Short mmCIF file of C-alpha atoms (C1' of nucleotides) in Angstrom, two decimals:
data_model
loop_
_atom_site.label_atom_id
_atom_site.label_comp_id
_atom_site.label_asym_id
_atom_site.label_seq_id
_atom_site.Cartn_x
_atom_site.Cartn_y
_atom_site.Cartn_z
CA MET A 141 148.32 33.20 95.24
CA THR A 142 146.67 29.96 95.46
CA GLY A 143 149.26 27.44 95.63
CA ASN A 144 148.64 23.84 95.98
CA LYS A 145 151.78 22.23 97.25
CA ARG A 146 149.72 19.88 99.24
CA ARG A 147 147.57 18.00 96.92
CA MET A 148 143.65 17.85 98.20
CA PRO A 149 142.29 14.50 98.17
CA GLU A 150 140.20 14.30 94.96
CA LEU A 151 139.18 11.07 93.39
CA PRO A 152 142.91 10.00 91.99
CA GLU A 153 144.52 10.33 95.45
CA VAL A 154 141.52 8.65 97.44
CA GLU A 155 141.94 5.74 94.64
CA THR A 156 145.96 5.71 95.42
CA VAL A 157 145.38 5.70 99.06
CA MET A 158 142.95 2.89 98.91
CA ARG A 159 145.30 0.87 96.97
CA GLY A 160 147.99 1.34 99.22
CA LEU A 161 145.91 0.47 102.31
CA VAL A 162 144.80 -2.92 100.93
CA PRO A 163 147.97 -4.79 101.70
CA HIS A 164 148.11 -3.52 105.24
CA LEU A 165 144.38 -3.99 106.07
CA VAL A 166 142.98 -6.68 104.20
CA GLY A 167 142.83 -9.95 106.09
CA ARG A 168 143.92 -8.26 109.37
CA ARG A 169 141.55 -8.29 112.36
CA ILE A 170 140.89 -4.96 114.72
CA THR A 171 141.74 -5.64 118.15
CA ALA A 172 141.06 -2.11 119.33
CA VAL A 173 139.58 1.03 118.30
CA ARG A 174 139.86 4.56 119.94
CA ALA A 175 138.87 8.17 118.88
CA THR A 176 140.81 11.15 120.35
CA VAL A 177 137.98 13.61 119.19
CA ASP A 178 134.36 13.54 119.75
CA ARG A 179 133.51 14.53 115.88
CA LEU A 180 135.31 15.36 112.61
CA ARG A 181 133.01 16.79 110.00
CA LEU A 182 130.36 14.46 111.43
CA PRO A 183 130.23 12.87 114.96
CA VAL A 184 132.73 10.18 115.61
CA GLN A 185 130.58 7.56 117.44
CA ALA A 186 132.91 5.79 119.61
CA GLU A 187 130.81 3.40 121.22
CA ILE A 188 129.17 2.28 117.81
CA LEU A 189 132.38 2.35 116.18
CA GLN A 190 133.87 -0.08 119.02
CA ARG A 191 130.82 -2.40 118.92
CA PHE A 192 130.92 -2.87 115.12
CA SER A 193 134.51 -3.13 114.44
CA LEU A 194 136.20 -4.82 117.42
CA ARG A 195 137.50 -8.22 116.37
CA GLN A 196 135.94 -7.67 112.87
CA GLN A 197 138.46 -8.72 110.06
CA VAL A 198 138.84 -6.85 107.01
CA VAL A 199 137.66 -8.58 103.74
CA SER A 200 138.14 -5.77 101.12
CA LEU A 201 138.57 -2.05 100.32
CA ARG A 202 136.49 -0.08 97.53
CA ARG A 203 136.46 3.39 96.59
CA ARG A 204 133.10 5.28 95.79
CA ALA A 205 133.18 8.91 94.74
CA LYS A 206 135.68 10.14 97.31
CA PHE A 207 134.64 7.48 100.00
CA ILE A 208 136.33 4.56 100.85
CA VAL A 209 134.40 1.94 102.05
CA VAL A 210 136.16 -0.92 104.17
CA GLN A 211 134.19 -4.23 104.20
CA PHE A 212 134.23 -6.53 107.22
CA GLY A 213 133.39 -9.94 107.03
CA ASN A 214 130.14 -9.85 108.88
CA HIS A 215 128.20 -7.75 106.62
CA SER A 216 129.28 -4.61 108.13
CA GLY A 217 131.71 -1.84 107.29
CA LEU A 218 133.26 1.28 107.59
CA LEU A 219 132.57 4.63 105.42
CA LEU A 220 135.52 6.74 105.46
CA HIS A 221 136.10 10.21 103.81
CA LEU A 222 139.47 12.07 104.07
CA GLY A 223 137.88 15.76 103.64
CA MET A 224 140.57 18.11 102.91
CA THR A 225 143.54 17.23 105.12
CA GLY A 226 143.08 13.61 105.96
CA ALA A 227 145.68 10.86 105.45
CA PHE A 228 146.10 7.30 106.87
CA ARG A 229 148.99 6.07 108.16
CA ILE A 230 150.06 2.57 109.36
CA CYS A 231 152.64 2.56 111.99
CA PRO A 232 153.84 0.65 115.09
CA ARG A 233 151.35 0.43 117.97
CA ASN A 234 153.85 1.89 120.38
CA GLU A 235 154.34 4.99 118.48
CA PRO A 236 153.19 8.04 120.12
CA LEU A 237 150.02 9.90 119.16
CA ARG A 238 150.76 12.84 116.77
CA THR A 239 149.09 16.14 117.18
CA HIS A 240 146.32 15.36 114.67
CA ASP A 241 145.74 11.59 114.88
CA ARG A 242 142.03 11.42 115.11
CA VAL A 243 141.14 7.63 114.88
CA VAL A 244 143.15 4.95 115.85
CA TRP A 245 142.48 1.19 114.78
CA SER A 246 145.00 -1.53 116.28
CA LEU A 247 145.37 -4.48 114.15
CA ASP A 248 146.11 -8.12 115.01
CA ASP A 249 149.66 -7.88 113.52
CA GLY A 250 151.09 -5.39 115.77
CA THR A 251 150.50 -2.27 113.78
CA ASP A 252 148.07 0.65 114.19
CA TRP A 253 146.25 2.16 111.51
CA ARG A 254 145.60 5.77 112.06
CA LEU A 255 143.50 8.58 110.53
CA THR A 256 145.29 12.08 110.77
CA ASP A 257 143.30 15.01 109.79
CA ALA A 258 144.19 18.57 110.99
CA ARG A 259 141.27 20.17 109.90
CA ARG A 260 138.65 17.62 110.72
CA PHE A 261 136.81 17.68 107.46
CA GLY A 262 137.07 13.99 106.98
CA SER A 263 134.46 11.48 108.34
CA VAL A 264 134.31 8.15 109.81
CA GLN A 265 130.92 6.37 109.88
CA ILE A 266 130.19 2.52 110.62
CA CYS A 267 127.83 0.79 108.36
CA PRO A 268 126.19 -2.01 110.56
CA HIS A 269 124.58 -3.57 107.50
CA LEU A 270 126.74 -3.57 104.43
CA PRO A 271 126.54 -6.63 102.08
CA PRO A 272 129.57 -7.18 100.38
CA GLY A 273 129.81 -5.01 97.20
CA ALA A 274 126.86 -2.85 98.16
CA ASP A 275 127.02 0.86 98.37
CA PRO A 276 126.27 2.07 101.98
CA PRO A 277 122.86 3.94 102.32
CA GLN A 278 124.75 7.40 103.06
CA LEU A 279 125.90 7.05 99.28
CA ALA A 280 122.35 6.59 97.74
CA HIS A 281 122.25 9.94 96.23
CA LEU A 282 125.59 9.77 94.33
CA GLY A 283 125.73 9.88 90.68
CA PRO A 284 127.64 7.54 88.43
CA GLU A 285 131.41 7.26 88.78
CA PRO A 286 133.12 9.47 86.24
CA LEU A 287 135.33 6.40 84.86
CA SER A 288 132.55 4.38 84.26
CA ASP A 289 130.84 3.78 80.76
CA GLU A 290 127.53 5.42 82.37
CA PHE A 291 129.39 8.77 82.48
CA SER A 292 129.00 9.25 78.70
CA PRO A 293 128.67 12.39 76.51
CA GLN A 294 124.93 11.24 75.90
CA TYR A 295 124.49 11.16 79.69
CA LEU A 296 126.14 14.57 80.44
CA HIS A 297 124.23 16.06 77.44
CA ALA A 298 120.80 14.94 78.82
CA LEU A 299 121.78 16.46 82.09
CA THR A 300 122.60 19.70 80.86
CA ARG A 301 119.31 20.23 79.10
CA GLY A 302 117.72 23.19 80.60
CA ARG A 303 120.49 24.23 82.93
CA ALA A 304 120.78 27.51 83.53
CA GLY A 305 123.55 26.85 85.92
CA PRO A 306 127.45 27.05 85.04
CA VAL A 307 128.69 23.98 83.63
CA LYS A 308 131.36 23.87 86.21
CA ASN A 309 129.09 23.57 88.99
CA LEU A 310 127.16 21.05 87.26
CA ILE A 311 130.09 18.48 86.99
CA MET A 312 131.16 19.20 90.53
CA ASP A 313 127.51 18.30 91.75
CA GLN A 314 127.66 14.83 93.36
CA ARG A 315 124.30 13.93 92.20
CA ARG A 316 125.13 14.48 88.42
CA VAL A 317 128.48 12.81 88.65
CA VAL A 318 130.74 12.06 91.54
CA GLY A 319 134.50 12.72 92.12
CA VAL A 320 135.26 15.85 90.25
CA GLY A 321 136.67 18.40 92.62
CA ASN A 322 137.40 21.98 92.18
CA ILE A 323 140.96 21.31 90.93
CA TYR A 324 140.19 18.74 88.38
CA ALA A 325 136.94 20.43 87.17
CA ASN A 326 139.25 23.06 86.18
CA GLU A 327 141.59 21.34 84.53
CA ALA A 328 139.17 19.08 82.67
CA LEU A 329 137.32 22.24 81.40
CA PHE A 330 140.64 23.67 80.28
CA ARG A 331 141.61 20.59 78.53
CA ALA A 332 137.89 20.74 76.81
CA ARG A 333 138.29 24.43 75.92
CA ILE A 334 134.97 25.01 77.78
CA SER A 335 134.54 28.26 79.92
CA PRO A 336 133.63 27.36 83.55
CA LEU A 337 130.99 30.20 83.25
CA ARG A 338 129.15 28.70 80.23
CA ALA A 339 125.58 27.58 81.11
CA GLY A 340 125.15 23.88 81.13
CA ARG A 341 122.25 24.27 78.54
CA ARG A 342 124.66 25.75 76.33
CA LEU A 343 126.70 22.65 75.91
CA GLY A 344 126.43 21.01 72.26
CA LYS A 345 126.92 17.36 71.99
CA ALA A 346 130.71 17.92 70.58
CA SER A 347 131.31 20.26 73.82
CA CYS A 348 130.05 16.98 75.85
CA ILE A 349 132.16 14.71 73.92
CA ARG A 350 135.22 16.87 74.89
CA LEU A 351 134.28 17.41 78.45
CA VAL A 352 133.52 13.94 79.40
CA ALA A 353 136.87 12.82 77.37
CA ALA A 354 138.74 15.57 79.44
CA ILE A 355 137.28 14.48 82.90
CA LYS A 356 138.40 10.91 82.12
CA THR A 357 141.61 11.83 80.96
CA VAL A 358 142.55 14.03 83.74
CA LEU A 359 141.44 11.62 86.64
CA LEU A 360 143.29 8.52 84.80
CA ASP A 361 146.45 10.45 84.40
CA ALA A 362 146.48 11.57 87.90
CA ILE A 363 145.78 7.98 89.17
CA GLU A 364 148.45 6.80 87.17
CA ALA A 365 150.95 9.49 88.40
CA GLY A 366 149.59 8.43 91.99
CA GLY A 367 150.30 4.63 91.26
CA THR A 368 153.74 5.51 91.06
CA THR A 369 153.77 6.54 94.67
CA ILE A 370 152.01 3.67 96.09
CA SER A 371 155.34 2.07 96.94
CA ASP A 372 156.11 5.18 99.15
CA PHE A 373 152.81 4.89 100.94
CA ARG A 374 154.02 1.26 101.69
CA LYS A 375 156.93 2.68 103.54
CA VAL A 376 154.47 3.50 106.03
CA ASP A 377 156.67 6.26 107.35
CA GLY A 378 154.06 8.94 107.09
CA THR A 379 155.52 10.71 103.87
CA GLU A 380 152.86 11.22 101.45
CA GLY A 381 152.83 10.56 98.11
CA ASP A 382 153.39 13.34 95.64
CA PHE A 383 151.31 13.35 92.78
CA ARG A 384 152.79 14.98 89.81
CA VAL A 385 150.32 15.79 87.49
CA GLU A 386 150.94 18.92 85.89
CA MET A 387 148.27 21.45 86.60
CA ARG A 388 147.84 23.86 83.57
CA VAL A 389 145.54 26.36 84.87
CA TYR A 390 144.78 25.75 88.63
CA GLY A 391 146.35 28.34 90.93
CA LYS A 392 147.81 29.88 87.86
CA ALA A 393 146.11 33.24 87.85
CA GLY A 394 148.01 35.94 85.97
CA GLU A 395 150.41 33.12 84.09
CA PRO A 396 150.29 33.02 80.30
CA CYS A 397 147.96 30.50 79.09
CA PRO A 398 149.85 27.20 78.26
CA ARG A 399 147.85 26.93 74.90
CA CYS A 400 147.26 30.46 73.33
CA ALA A 401 149.89 31.46 71.09
CA ASP A 402 149.56 34.96 72.05
CA GLY A 403 149.84 34.08 75.72
CA LYS A 404 146.74 35.44 77.33
CA ARG A 405 146.94 35.49 81.00
CA ILE A 406 144.90 33.01 83.22
CA ARG A 407 141.95 34.45 84.88
CA ARG A 408 140.77 33.55 88.17
CA ARG A 409 136.91 34.18 89.18
CA VAL A 410 135.11 33.06 92.12
CA GLN A 411 131.99 30.67 91.41
CA SER A 412 130.00 29.36 94.19
CA GLY A 413 132.48 30.06 96.49
CA ARG A 414 134.93 28.25 94.66
CA SER A 415 138.12 29.63 92.66
CA SER A 416 137.78 28.95 88.78
CA PHE A 417 140.96 29.35 86.73
CA PHE A 418 140.58 29.52 83.06
CA CYS A 419 141.75 31.19 79.74
CA THR A 420 139.36 33.84 78.04
CA GLY A 421 141.41 33.40 74.99
CA CYS A 422 140.71 29.43 74.28
CA GLN A 423 137.86 28.55 76.59
CA HIS A 424 134.14 29.42 75.54
"C1'" DA B 690 112.28 22.09 91.75
"C1'" DT B 691 116.96 24.76 90.93
"C1'" DA B 692 120.78 27.77 92.10
"C1'" DT B 693 123.66 29.78 95.71
"C1'" DT B 694 125.34 30.66 100.36
"C1'" DC B 695 127.00 29.13 104.72
"C1'" DC B 696 129.24 26.43 107.71
"C1'" DC B 697 132.38 23.04 109.64
"C1'" DC B 698 138.12 23.51 110.83
"C1'" DT B 699 143.20 24.78 110.90
"C1'" DG B 700 147.68 26.17 108.81
"C1'" DG B 701 150.03 28.62 105.73
"C1'" DA B 702 150.58 32.74 103.04
"C1'" DA B 703 150.04 37.49 103.01
"C1'" DG B 704 149.25 42.09 105.17
"C1'" DC B 705 150.43 45.36 108.11
"C1'" DT C 69 159.83 40.11 114.10
"C1'" DG C 70 155.07 39.32 115.41
"C1'" DC C 71 150.31 39.79 115.32
"C1'" DT C 72 145.85 39.67 112.47
"C1'" DT C 73 143.39 38.66 108.57
"C1'" DC C 74 142.41 36.08 104.64
"C1'" DC C 75 141.80 31.89 101.95
"C1'" DA C 76 141.89 27.15 100.58
"C1'" DG C 77 138.01 23.40 99.52
"C1'" DG C 78 134.31 18.60 100.42
"C1'" DG C 79 129.86 17.90 101.34
"C1'" DG C 80 125.69 18.75 103.04
"C1'" DA C 81 122.20 21.95 105.50
"C1'" DA C 82 119.96 26.16 104.87
"C1'" DT C 83 118.34 29.85 102.10
"C1'" DA C 84 116.55 32.52 98.13
#
DNA sequence: ATATTCCCCTGGAAGC
DNA sequence: TGCTTCCAGGGGAATA
């Protein structure tokens, strides 16, 4: 079965990780950088990474989609992605490297900031020219943030017009709206009582209102739940925050629907190579 | 143009 | 027990 004991870093997790890093990184200066691999999902350009981050001071951090942007003081910065298994850790500089430590930034307070990523689906990119607050050019194609006012029922309705493809693919398309991964796409569609198989063009205005609200709610709930673990993150002992947002359908194939009175079973179906979980009784 | 498939990678679960 | 196979998913390239 599709268990998810370990939560993938979706938008709420990335937001929480970013917030947890702030007190450790902002104001710090980078004294050394090294990589233990040539590439993650993308090549890790160690020399360029060195050239642009050495002696730089971290001014701020922000999240865009599932990326973390680290702003340096000289209009440069880092663009980071955790992929499927990535995590950051702050630890003493003399701590031995762990198996999956991929990139290590040494900081001027004697600590190391390390990216650990077993499956190497993450990425570390340098942004040589990054004005404060600007989006790195690598992110130019991204759609609006799901929690912004720009992501409205009107917006969703407009972009579903003429779409034959399933609505689930649509809300996971980063060009339309960012940050909705497979897990929360399933959960949001369940909350909105919309089948993941439904064609985009068959979404009426009422459905768009429900779906936009469901996406925002499920993400906000998860951020709130993650927020309670930020103190854990700050313990810096490598333990991961455990999100306690209750999944209602994801990974629950065969279990009774938590909403249908007759207890119809949750179905699993593969859509574009990703598992969809839904109830045929209450999602249409 | 849109819609779908494939690939990167590893560890844990399931199967034999 | 131990080996093999399957499977998970983000994102972007490739393909139809």
